[in-house]
mmCIF file of C-alpha atoms in Angstrom:
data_model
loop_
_atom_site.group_PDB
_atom_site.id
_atom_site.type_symbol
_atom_site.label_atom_id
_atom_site.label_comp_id
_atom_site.label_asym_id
_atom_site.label_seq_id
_atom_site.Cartn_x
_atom_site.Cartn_y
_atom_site.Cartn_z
ATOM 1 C CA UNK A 1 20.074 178.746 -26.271
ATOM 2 C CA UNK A 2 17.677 181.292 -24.628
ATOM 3 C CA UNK A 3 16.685 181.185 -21.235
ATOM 4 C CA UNK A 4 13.243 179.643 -20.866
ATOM 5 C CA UNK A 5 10.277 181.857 -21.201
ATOM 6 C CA UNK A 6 7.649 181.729 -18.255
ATOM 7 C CA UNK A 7 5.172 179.569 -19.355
ATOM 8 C CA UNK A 8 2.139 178.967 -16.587
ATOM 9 C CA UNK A 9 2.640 175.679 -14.872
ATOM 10 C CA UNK A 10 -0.433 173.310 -14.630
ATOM 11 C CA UNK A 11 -1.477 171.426 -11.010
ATOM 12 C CA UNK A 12 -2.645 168.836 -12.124
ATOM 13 C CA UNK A 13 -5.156 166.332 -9.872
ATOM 14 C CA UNK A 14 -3.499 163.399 -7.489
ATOM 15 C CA UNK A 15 -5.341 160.945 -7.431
ATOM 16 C CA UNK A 16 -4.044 158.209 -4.670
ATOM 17 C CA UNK A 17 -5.090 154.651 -5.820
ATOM 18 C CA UNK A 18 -3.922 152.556 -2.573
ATOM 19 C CA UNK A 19 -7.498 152.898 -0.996
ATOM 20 C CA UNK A 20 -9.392 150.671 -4.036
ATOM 21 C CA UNK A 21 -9.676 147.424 -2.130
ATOM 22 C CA UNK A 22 -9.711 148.634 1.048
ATOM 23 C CA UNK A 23 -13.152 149.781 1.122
ATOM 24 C CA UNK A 24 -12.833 153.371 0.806
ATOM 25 C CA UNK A 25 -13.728 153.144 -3.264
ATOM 26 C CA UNK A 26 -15.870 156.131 -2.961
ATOM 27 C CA UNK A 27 -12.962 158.496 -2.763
ATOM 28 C CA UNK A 28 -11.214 156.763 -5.631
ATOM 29 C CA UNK A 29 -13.975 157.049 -7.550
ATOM 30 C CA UNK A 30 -15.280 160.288 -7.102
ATOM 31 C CA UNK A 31 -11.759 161.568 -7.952
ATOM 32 C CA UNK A 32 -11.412 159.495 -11.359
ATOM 33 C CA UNK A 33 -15.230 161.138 -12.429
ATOM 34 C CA UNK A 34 -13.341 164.722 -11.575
ATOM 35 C CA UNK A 35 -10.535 164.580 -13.002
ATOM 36 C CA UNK A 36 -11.877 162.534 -16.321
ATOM 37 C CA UNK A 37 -14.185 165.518 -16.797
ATOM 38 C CA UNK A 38 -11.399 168.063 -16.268
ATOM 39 C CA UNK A 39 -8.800 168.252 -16.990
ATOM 40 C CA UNK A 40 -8.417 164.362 -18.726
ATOM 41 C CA UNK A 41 -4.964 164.401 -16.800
ATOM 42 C CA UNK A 42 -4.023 163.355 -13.515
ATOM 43 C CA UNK A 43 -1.011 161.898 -11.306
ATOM 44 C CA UNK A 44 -1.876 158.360 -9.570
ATOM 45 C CA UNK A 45 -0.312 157.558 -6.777
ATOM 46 C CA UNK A 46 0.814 154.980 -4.259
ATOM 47 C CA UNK A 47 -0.025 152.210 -7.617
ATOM 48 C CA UNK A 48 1.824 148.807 -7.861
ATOM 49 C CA UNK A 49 4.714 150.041 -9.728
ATOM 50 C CA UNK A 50 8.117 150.350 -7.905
ATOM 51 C CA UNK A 51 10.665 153.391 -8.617
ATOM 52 C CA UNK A 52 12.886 150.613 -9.373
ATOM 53 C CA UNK A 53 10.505 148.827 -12.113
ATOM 54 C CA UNK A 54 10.215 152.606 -13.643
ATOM 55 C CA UNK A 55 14.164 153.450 -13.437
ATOM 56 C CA UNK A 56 14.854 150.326 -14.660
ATOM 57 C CA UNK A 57 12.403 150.504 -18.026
ATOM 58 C CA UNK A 58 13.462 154.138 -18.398
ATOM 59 C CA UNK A 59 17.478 152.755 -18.152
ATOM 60 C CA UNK A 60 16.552 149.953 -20.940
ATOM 61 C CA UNK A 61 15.092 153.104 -23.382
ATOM 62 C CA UNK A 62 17.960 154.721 -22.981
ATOM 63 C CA UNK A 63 20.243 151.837 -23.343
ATOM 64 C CA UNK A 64 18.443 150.187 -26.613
ATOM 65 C CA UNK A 65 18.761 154.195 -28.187
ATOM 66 C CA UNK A 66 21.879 154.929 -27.410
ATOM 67 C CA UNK A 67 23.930 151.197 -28.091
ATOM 68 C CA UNK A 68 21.772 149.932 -30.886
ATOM 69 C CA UNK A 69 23.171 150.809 -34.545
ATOM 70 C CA UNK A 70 20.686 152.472 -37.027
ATOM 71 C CA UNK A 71 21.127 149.576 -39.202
ATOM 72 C CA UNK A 72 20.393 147.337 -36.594
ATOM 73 C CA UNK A 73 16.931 149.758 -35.004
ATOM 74 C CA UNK A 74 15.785 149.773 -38.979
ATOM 75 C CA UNK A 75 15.496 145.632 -39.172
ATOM 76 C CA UNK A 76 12.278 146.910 -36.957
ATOM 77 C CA UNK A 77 11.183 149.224 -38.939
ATOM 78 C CA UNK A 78 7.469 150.275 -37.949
ATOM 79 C CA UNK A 79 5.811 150.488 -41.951
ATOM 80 C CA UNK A 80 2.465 150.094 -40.569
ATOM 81 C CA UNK A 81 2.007 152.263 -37.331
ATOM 82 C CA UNK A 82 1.302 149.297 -35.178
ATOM 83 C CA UNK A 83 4.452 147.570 -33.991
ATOM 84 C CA UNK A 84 8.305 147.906 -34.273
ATOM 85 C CA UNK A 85 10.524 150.933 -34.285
ATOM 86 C CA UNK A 86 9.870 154.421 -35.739
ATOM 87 C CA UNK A 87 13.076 156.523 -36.774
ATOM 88 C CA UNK A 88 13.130 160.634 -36.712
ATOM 89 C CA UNK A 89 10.518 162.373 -38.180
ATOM 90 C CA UNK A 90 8.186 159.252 -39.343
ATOM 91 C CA UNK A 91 5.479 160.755 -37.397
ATOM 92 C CA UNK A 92 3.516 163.834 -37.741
ATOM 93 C CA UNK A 93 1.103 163.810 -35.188
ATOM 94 C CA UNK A 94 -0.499 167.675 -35.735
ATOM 95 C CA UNK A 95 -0.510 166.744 -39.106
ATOM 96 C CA UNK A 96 1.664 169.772 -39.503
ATOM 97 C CA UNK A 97 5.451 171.016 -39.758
ATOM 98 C CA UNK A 98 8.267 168.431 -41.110
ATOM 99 C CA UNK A 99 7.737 165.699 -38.190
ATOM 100 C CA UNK A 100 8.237 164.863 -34.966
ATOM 101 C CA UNK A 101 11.978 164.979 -33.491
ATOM 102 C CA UNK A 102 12.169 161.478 -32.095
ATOM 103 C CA UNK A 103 12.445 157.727 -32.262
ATOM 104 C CA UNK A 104 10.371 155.162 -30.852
ATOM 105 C CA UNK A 105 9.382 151.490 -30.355
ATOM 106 C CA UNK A 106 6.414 149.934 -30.242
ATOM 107 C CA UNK A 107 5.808 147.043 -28.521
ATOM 108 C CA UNK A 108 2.648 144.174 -28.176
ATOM 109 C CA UNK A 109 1.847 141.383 -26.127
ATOM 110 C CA UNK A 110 1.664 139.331 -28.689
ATOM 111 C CA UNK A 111 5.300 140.517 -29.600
ATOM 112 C CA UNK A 112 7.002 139.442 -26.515
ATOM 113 C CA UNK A 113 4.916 136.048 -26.346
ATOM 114 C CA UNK A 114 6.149 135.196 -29.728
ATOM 115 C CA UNK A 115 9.473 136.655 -29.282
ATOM 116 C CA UNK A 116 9.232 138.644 -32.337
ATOM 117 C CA UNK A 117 11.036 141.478 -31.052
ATOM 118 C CA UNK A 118 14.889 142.631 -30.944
ATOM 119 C CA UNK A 119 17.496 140.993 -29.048
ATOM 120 C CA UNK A 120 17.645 143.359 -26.388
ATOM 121 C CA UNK A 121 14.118 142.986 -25.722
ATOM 122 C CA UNK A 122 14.376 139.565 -25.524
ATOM 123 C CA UNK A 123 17.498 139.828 -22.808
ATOM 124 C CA UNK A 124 14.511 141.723 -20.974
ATOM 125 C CA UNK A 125 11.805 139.548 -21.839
ATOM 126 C CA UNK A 126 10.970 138.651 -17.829
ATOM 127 C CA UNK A 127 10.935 142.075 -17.048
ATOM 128 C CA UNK A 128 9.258 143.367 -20.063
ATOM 129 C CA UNK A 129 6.230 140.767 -19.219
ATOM 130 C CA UNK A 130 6.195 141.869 -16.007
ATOM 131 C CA UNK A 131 5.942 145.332 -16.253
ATOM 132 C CA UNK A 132 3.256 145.550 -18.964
ATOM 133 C CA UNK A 133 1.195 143.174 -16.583
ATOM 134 C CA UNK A 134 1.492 145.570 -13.730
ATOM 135 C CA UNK A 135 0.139 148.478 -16.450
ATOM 136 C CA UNK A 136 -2.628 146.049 -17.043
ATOM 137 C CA UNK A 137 -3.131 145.917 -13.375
ATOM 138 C CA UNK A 138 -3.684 149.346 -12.986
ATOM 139 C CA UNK A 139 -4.957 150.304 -15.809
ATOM 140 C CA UNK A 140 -8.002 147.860 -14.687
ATOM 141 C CA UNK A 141 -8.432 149.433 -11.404
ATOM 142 C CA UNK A 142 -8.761 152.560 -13.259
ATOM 143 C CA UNK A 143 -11.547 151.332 -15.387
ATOM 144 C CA UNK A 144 -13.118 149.474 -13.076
ATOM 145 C CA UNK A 145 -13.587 153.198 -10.858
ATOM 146 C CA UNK A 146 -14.818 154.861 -13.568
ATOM 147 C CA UNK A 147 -17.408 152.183 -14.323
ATOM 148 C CA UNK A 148 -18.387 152.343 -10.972
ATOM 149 C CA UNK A 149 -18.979 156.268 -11.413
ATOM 150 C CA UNK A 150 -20.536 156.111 -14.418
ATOM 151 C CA UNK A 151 -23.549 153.594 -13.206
ATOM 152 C CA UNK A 152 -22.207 150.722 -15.047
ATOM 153 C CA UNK A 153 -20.890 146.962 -14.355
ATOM 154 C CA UNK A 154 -17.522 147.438 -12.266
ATOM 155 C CA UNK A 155 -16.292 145.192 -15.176
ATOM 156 C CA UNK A 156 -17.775 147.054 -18.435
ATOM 157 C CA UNK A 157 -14.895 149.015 -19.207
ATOM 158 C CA UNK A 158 -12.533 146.407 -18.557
ATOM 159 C CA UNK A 159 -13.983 143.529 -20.116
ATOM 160 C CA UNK A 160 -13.660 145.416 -23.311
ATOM 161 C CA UNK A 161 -10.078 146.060 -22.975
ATOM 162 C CA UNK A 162 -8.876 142.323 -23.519
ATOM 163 C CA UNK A 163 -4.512 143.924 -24.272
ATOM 164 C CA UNK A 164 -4.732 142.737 -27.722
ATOM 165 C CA UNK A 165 -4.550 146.686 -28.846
ATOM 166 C CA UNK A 166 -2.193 147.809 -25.827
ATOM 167 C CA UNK A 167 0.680 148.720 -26.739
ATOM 168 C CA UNK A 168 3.970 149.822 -24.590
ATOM 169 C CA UNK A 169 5.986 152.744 -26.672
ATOM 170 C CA UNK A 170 9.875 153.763 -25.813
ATOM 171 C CA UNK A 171 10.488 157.061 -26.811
ATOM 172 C CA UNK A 172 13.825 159.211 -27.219
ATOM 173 C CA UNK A 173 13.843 162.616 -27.742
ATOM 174 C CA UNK A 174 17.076 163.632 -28.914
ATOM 175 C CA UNK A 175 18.642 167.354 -28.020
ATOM 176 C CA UNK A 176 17.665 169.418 -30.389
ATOM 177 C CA UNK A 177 20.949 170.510 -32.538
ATOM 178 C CA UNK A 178 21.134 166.798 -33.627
ATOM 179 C CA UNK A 179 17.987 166.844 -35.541
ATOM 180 C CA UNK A 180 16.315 170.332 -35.867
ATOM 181 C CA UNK A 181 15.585 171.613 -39.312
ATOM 182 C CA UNK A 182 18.319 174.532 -39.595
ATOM 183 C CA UNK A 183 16.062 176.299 -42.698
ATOM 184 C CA UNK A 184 12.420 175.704 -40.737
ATOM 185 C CA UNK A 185 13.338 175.930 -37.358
ATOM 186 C CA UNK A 186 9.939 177.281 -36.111
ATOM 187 C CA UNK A 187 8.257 174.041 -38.015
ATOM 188 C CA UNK A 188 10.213 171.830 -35.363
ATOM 189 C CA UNK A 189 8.642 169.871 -32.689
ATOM 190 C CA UNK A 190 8.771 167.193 -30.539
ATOM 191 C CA UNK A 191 5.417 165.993 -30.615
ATOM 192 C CA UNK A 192 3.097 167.919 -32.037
ATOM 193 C CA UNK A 193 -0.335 168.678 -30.609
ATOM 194 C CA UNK A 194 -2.443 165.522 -30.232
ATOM 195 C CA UNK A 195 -5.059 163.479 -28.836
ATOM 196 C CA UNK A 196 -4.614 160.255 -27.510
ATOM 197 C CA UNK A 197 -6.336 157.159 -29.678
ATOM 198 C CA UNK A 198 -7.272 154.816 -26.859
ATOM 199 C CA UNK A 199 -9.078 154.579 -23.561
ATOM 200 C CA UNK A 200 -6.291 155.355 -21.230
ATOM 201 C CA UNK A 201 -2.591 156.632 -21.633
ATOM 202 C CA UNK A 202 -0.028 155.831 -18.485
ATOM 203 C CA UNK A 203 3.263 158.488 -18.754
ATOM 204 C CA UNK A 204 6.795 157.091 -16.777
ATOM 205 C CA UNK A 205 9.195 159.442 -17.104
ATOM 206 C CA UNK A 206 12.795 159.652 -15.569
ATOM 207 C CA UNK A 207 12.350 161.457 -11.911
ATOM 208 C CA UNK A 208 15.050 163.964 -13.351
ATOM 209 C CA UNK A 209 12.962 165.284 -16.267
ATOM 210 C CA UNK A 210 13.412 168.455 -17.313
ATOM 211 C CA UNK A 211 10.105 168.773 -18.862
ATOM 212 C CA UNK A 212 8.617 169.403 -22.012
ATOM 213 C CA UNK A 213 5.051 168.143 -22.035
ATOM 214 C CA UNK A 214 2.426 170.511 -22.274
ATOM 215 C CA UNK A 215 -1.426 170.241 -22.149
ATOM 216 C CA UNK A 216 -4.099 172.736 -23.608
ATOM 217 C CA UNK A 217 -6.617 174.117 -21.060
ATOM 218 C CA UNK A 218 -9.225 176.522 -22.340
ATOM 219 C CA UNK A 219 -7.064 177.229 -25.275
ATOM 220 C CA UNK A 220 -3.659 177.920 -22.985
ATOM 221 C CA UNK A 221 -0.520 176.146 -23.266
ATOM 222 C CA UNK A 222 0.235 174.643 -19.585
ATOM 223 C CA UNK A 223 3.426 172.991 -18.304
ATOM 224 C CA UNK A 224 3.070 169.525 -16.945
ATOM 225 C CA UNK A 225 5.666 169.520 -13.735
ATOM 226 C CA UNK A 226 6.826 166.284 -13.291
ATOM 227 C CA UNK A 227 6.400 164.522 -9.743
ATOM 228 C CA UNK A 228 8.953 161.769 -9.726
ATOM 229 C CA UNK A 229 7.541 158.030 -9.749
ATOM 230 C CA UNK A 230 4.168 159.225 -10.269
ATOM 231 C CA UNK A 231 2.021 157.788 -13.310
ATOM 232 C CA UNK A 232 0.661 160.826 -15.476
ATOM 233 C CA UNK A 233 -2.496 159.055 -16.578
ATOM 234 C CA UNK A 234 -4.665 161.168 -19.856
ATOM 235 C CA UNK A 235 -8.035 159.835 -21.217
ATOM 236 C CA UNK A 236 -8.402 159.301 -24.659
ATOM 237 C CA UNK A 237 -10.483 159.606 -27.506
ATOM 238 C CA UNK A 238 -12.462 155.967 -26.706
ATOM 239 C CA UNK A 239 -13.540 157.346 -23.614
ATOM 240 C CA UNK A 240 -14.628 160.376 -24.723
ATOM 241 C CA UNK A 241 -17.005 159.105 -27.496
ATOM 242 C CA UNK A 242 -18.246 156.201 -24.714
ATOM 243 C CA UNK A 243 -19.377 158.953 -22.248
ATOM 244 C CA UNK A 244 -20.853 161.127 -25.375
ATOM 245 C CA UNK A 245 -17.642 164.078 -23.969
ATOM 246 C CA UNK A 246 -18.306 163.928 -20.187
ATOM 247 C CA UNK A 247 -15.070 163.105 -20.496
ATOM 248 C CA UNK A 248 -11.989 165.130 -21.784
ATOM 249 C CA UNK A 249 -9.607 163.846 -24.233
ATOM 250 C CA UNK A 250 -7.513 166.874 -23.763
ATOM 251 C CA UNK A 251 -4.692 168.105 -26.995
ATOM 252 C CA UNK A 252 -0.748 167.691 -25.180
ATOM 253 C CA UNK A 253 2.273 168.129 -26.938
ATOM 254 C CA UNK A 254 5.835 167.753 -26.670
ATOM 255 C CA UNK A 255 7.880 170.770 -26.789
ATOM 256 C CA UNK A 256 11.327 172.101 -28.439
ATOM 257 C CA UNK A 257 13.709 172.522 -25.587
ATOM 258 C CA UNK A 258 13.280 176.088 -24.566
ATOM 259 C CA UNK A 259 16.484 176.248 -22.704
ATOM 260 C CA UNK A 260 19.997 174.530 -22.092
ATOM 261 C CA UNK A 261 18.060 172.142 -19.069
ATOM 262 C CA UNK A 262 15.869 171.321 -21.147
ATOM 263 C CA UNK A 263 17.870 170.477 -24.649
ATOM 264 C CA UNK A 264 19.386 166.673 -23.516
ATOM 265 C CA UNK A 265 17.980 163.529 -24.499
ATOM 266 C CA UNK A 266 14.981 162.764 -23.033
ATOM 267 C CA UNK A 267 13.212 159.740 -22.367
ATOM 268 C CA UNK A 268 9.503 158.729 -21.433
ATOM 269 C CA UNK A 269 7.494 155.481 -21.653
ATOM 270 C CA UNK A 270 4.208 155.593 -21.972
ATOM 271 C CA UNK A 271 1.621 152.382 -22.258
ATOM 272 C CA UNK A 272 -1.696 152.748 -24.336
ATOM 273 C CA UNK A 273 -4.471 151.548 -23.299
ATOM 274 C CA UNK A 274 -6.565 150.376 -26.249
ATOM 275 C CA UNK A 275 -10.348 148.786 -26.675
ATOM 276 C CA UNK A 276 -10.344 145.581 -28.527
ATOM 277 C CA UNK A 277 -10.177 146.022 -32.469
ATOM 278 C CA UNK A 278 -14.532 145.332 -32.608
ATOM 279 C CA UNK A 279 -15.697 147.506 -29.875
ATOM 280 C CA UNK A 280 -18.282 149.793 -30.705
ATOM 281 C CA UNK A 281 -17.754 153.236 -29.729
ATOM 282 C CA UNK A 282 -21.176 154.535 -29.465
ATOM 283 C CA UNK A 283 -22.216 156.635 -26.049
ATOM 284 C CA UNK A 284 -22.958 155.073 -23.378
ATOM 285 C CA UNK A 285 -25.369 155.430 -20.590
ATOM 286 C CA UNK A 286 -26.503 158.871 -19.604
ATOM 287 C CA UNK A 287 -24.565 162.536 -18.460
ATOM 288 C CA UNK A 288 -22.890 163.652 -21.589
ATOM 289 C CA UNK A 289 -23.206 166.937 -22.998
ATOM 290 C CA UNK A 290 -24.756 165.871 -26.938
ATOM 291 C CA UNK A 291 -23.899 169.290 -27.952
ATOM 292 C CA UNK A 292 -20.539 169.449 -27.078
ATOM 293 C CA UNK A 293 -20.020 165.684 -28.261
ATOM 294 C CA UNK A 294 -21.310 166.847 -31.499
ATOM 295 C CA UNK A 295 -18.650 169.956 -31.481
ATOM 296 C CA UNK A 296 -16.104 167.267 -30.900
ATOM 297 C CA UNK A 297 -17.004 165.010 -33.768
ATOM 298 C CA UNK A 298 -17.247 167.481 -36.169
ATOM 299 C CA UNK A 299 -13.845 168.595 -34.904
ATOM 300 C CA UNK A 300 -12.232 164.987 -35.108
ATOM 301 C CA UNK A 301 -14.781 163.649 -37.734
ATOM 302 C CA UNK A 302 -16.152 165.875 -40.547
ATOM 303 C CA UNK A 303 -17.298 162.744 -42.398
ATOM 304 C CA UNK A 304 -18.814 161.199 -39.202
ATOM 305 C CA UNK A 305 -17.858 159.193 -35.979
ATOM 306 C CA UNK A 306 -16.097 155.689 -36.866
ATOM 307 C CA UNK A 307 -18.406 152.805 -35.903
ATOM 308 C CA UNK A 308 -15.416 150.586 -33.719
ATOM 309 C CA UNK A 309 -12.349 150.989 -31.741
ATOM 310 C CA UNK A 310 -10.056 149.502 -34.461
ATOM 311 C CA UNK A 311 -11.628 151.853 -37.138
ATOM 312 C CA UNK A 312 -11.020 154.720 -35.227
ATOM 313 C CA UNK A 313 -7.195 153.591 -34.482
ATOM 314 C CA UNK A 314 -6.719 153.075 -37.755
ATOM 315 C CA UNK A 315 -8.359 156.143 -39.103
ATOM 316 C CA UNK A 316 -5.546 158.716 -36.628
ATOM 317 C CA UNK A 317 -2.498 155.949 -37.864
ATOM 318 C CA UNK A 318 -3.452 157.194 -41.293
ATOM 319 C CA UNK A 319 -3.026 160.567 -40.799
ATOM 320 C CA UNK A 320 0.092 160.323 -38.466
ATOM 321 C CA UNK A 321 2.073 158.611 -40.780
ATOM 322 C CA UNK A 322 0.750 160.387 -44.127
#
């Protein structure tokens, strides 16, 4: 395989989260109002989660991919784009090329509370609980600082977020020679060029990644370097349309390993944040650009904005899995 290209890396904001509680929210907040107007990425640091909660989930992907039988990951099967497992290829997020090069499963509260989920995951269960509580956690604090910045109730975002739409994803991403498409190689991807659906996206990935996620700034491809044990949080579409595109619901992809360091399975977890199903997504108080949210609609919504959260989830599950 070629050596890698140079592709420009991307600094992305650290945000340190230990000082919420501690009365020094100012900082916090003035950084989550930055970086949620640019770039829609950042690192959080110093959060609840231990390095060993994160190797630990990122060990379990890589155990339930590599020791679970197709036969056995297809009783899961994910036929709606909500819940369950997704095999190679099922999604097409660009809505372009032959699909996506990996697998995935999606998991729910409600899943693990009714135990409706694989035997592995239910050897896990404890942990499993545990973990997507602590994302809750955070997540919280999160909203709660950018209430605080954008004039509302500490609790507006939050109390609209009940978990009911969260959802934690495992992903593999398997080396390339596996599963490429030998007659349309330059259709291949790993994920292709998206949005996120939700309020909030939280990124673990193993502190040995090689890499591979990219985000576009000003219409150039950047490298995300990964900081081990940080969270790489994004904002998503929901927030966007609440602050009327204050804030930046950037396009990130996943990329085709560009070298032999890069072409291994790879493994990353992230946890969605999601409004509940009825929440209106109409703007909300004041400091958005109109004109540039009405680029972004247009862009995202020829036929016009959806009128709730689960509308709009539903609306980008149609066209992933089309």
């Amino acid at each position: 395989m070629a050596a890698n290209s140079a592709t420009p890396k991307f600094d992305l904001p650290l945000i340190d989260i230990s000082s919420y509680g501690q009365g020094q929210e100012d900082r916090l907040v003035e950084d989550l109002m930055a970086a949620g107007k640019w770039p829609g990425f950042f690192y959080l640091v110093n959060h609840e989660i231990s390095h060993d909660e994160i190797d630990k989930i990122i060990n379990f992907a890589q155990s339930y991919f590599k020791n679970t039988s197709s036969k056995e990951k297809m009783k899961w099967k994910n036929s709606s784009g909500d819940t369950g497992y997704t095999d190679l290829r099922d999604e097409k997020l660009s809505g372009l090329g032959n699909g996506d090069l990996k697998e995935s499963y999606y998991l729910s509260e409600e899943n693990l509370k009714k135990n409706n989920i694989p035997a592995e995951f239910v050897a896990e269960k404890q942990f499993l609980d545990l973990f997507v509580t602590k994302c809750k956690r955070v997540a919280n604090t999160v909203l709660h600082g950018l209430s605080v910045g954008l004039g509302l109730q500490p609790d507006f975002l939050s109390s609209k977020h009940s978990g009911e739409r969260n959802r934690l994803r495992l992903i593999h991403y398997p080396p390339v020679e596996a599963v490429s498409d030998p007659d349309h190689p330059s259709l291949d991807i790993r994920a292709g060029q998206h949005s996120d659906y939700g309020s909030l996206t939280m990124l673990f990935v193993s502190p040995k990644d090689k890499g591979g996620l990219q985000v576009l700034i000003d219409n150039t491809w950047f490298d995300v370097p990964i900081i081990p044990y940080t969270i790489i949080f994004n904002i998503g579409d929901a927030l966007e349309f609440w602050t009327a595109g204050m804030f930046r619901s950037t396009v990130h992809r996943v990329l085709i390993p560009r070298d032999d360091s890069e072409n291994r399975d790879r493994y990353s977890i992230p946890f969605f944040v999601q409004p509940d199903t009825d929440v209106i997504l109409s703007p909300i108080g004041s400091g958005g650009d109109i004109s540039k949210f009405e680029r972004i609609l247009k862009e995202k919504y020829p036929g016009g904005m959806p009128t709730t959260a689960g509308e709009h989830l539903q609306s980008r599950i149609r066209t992933t899995y089309s």
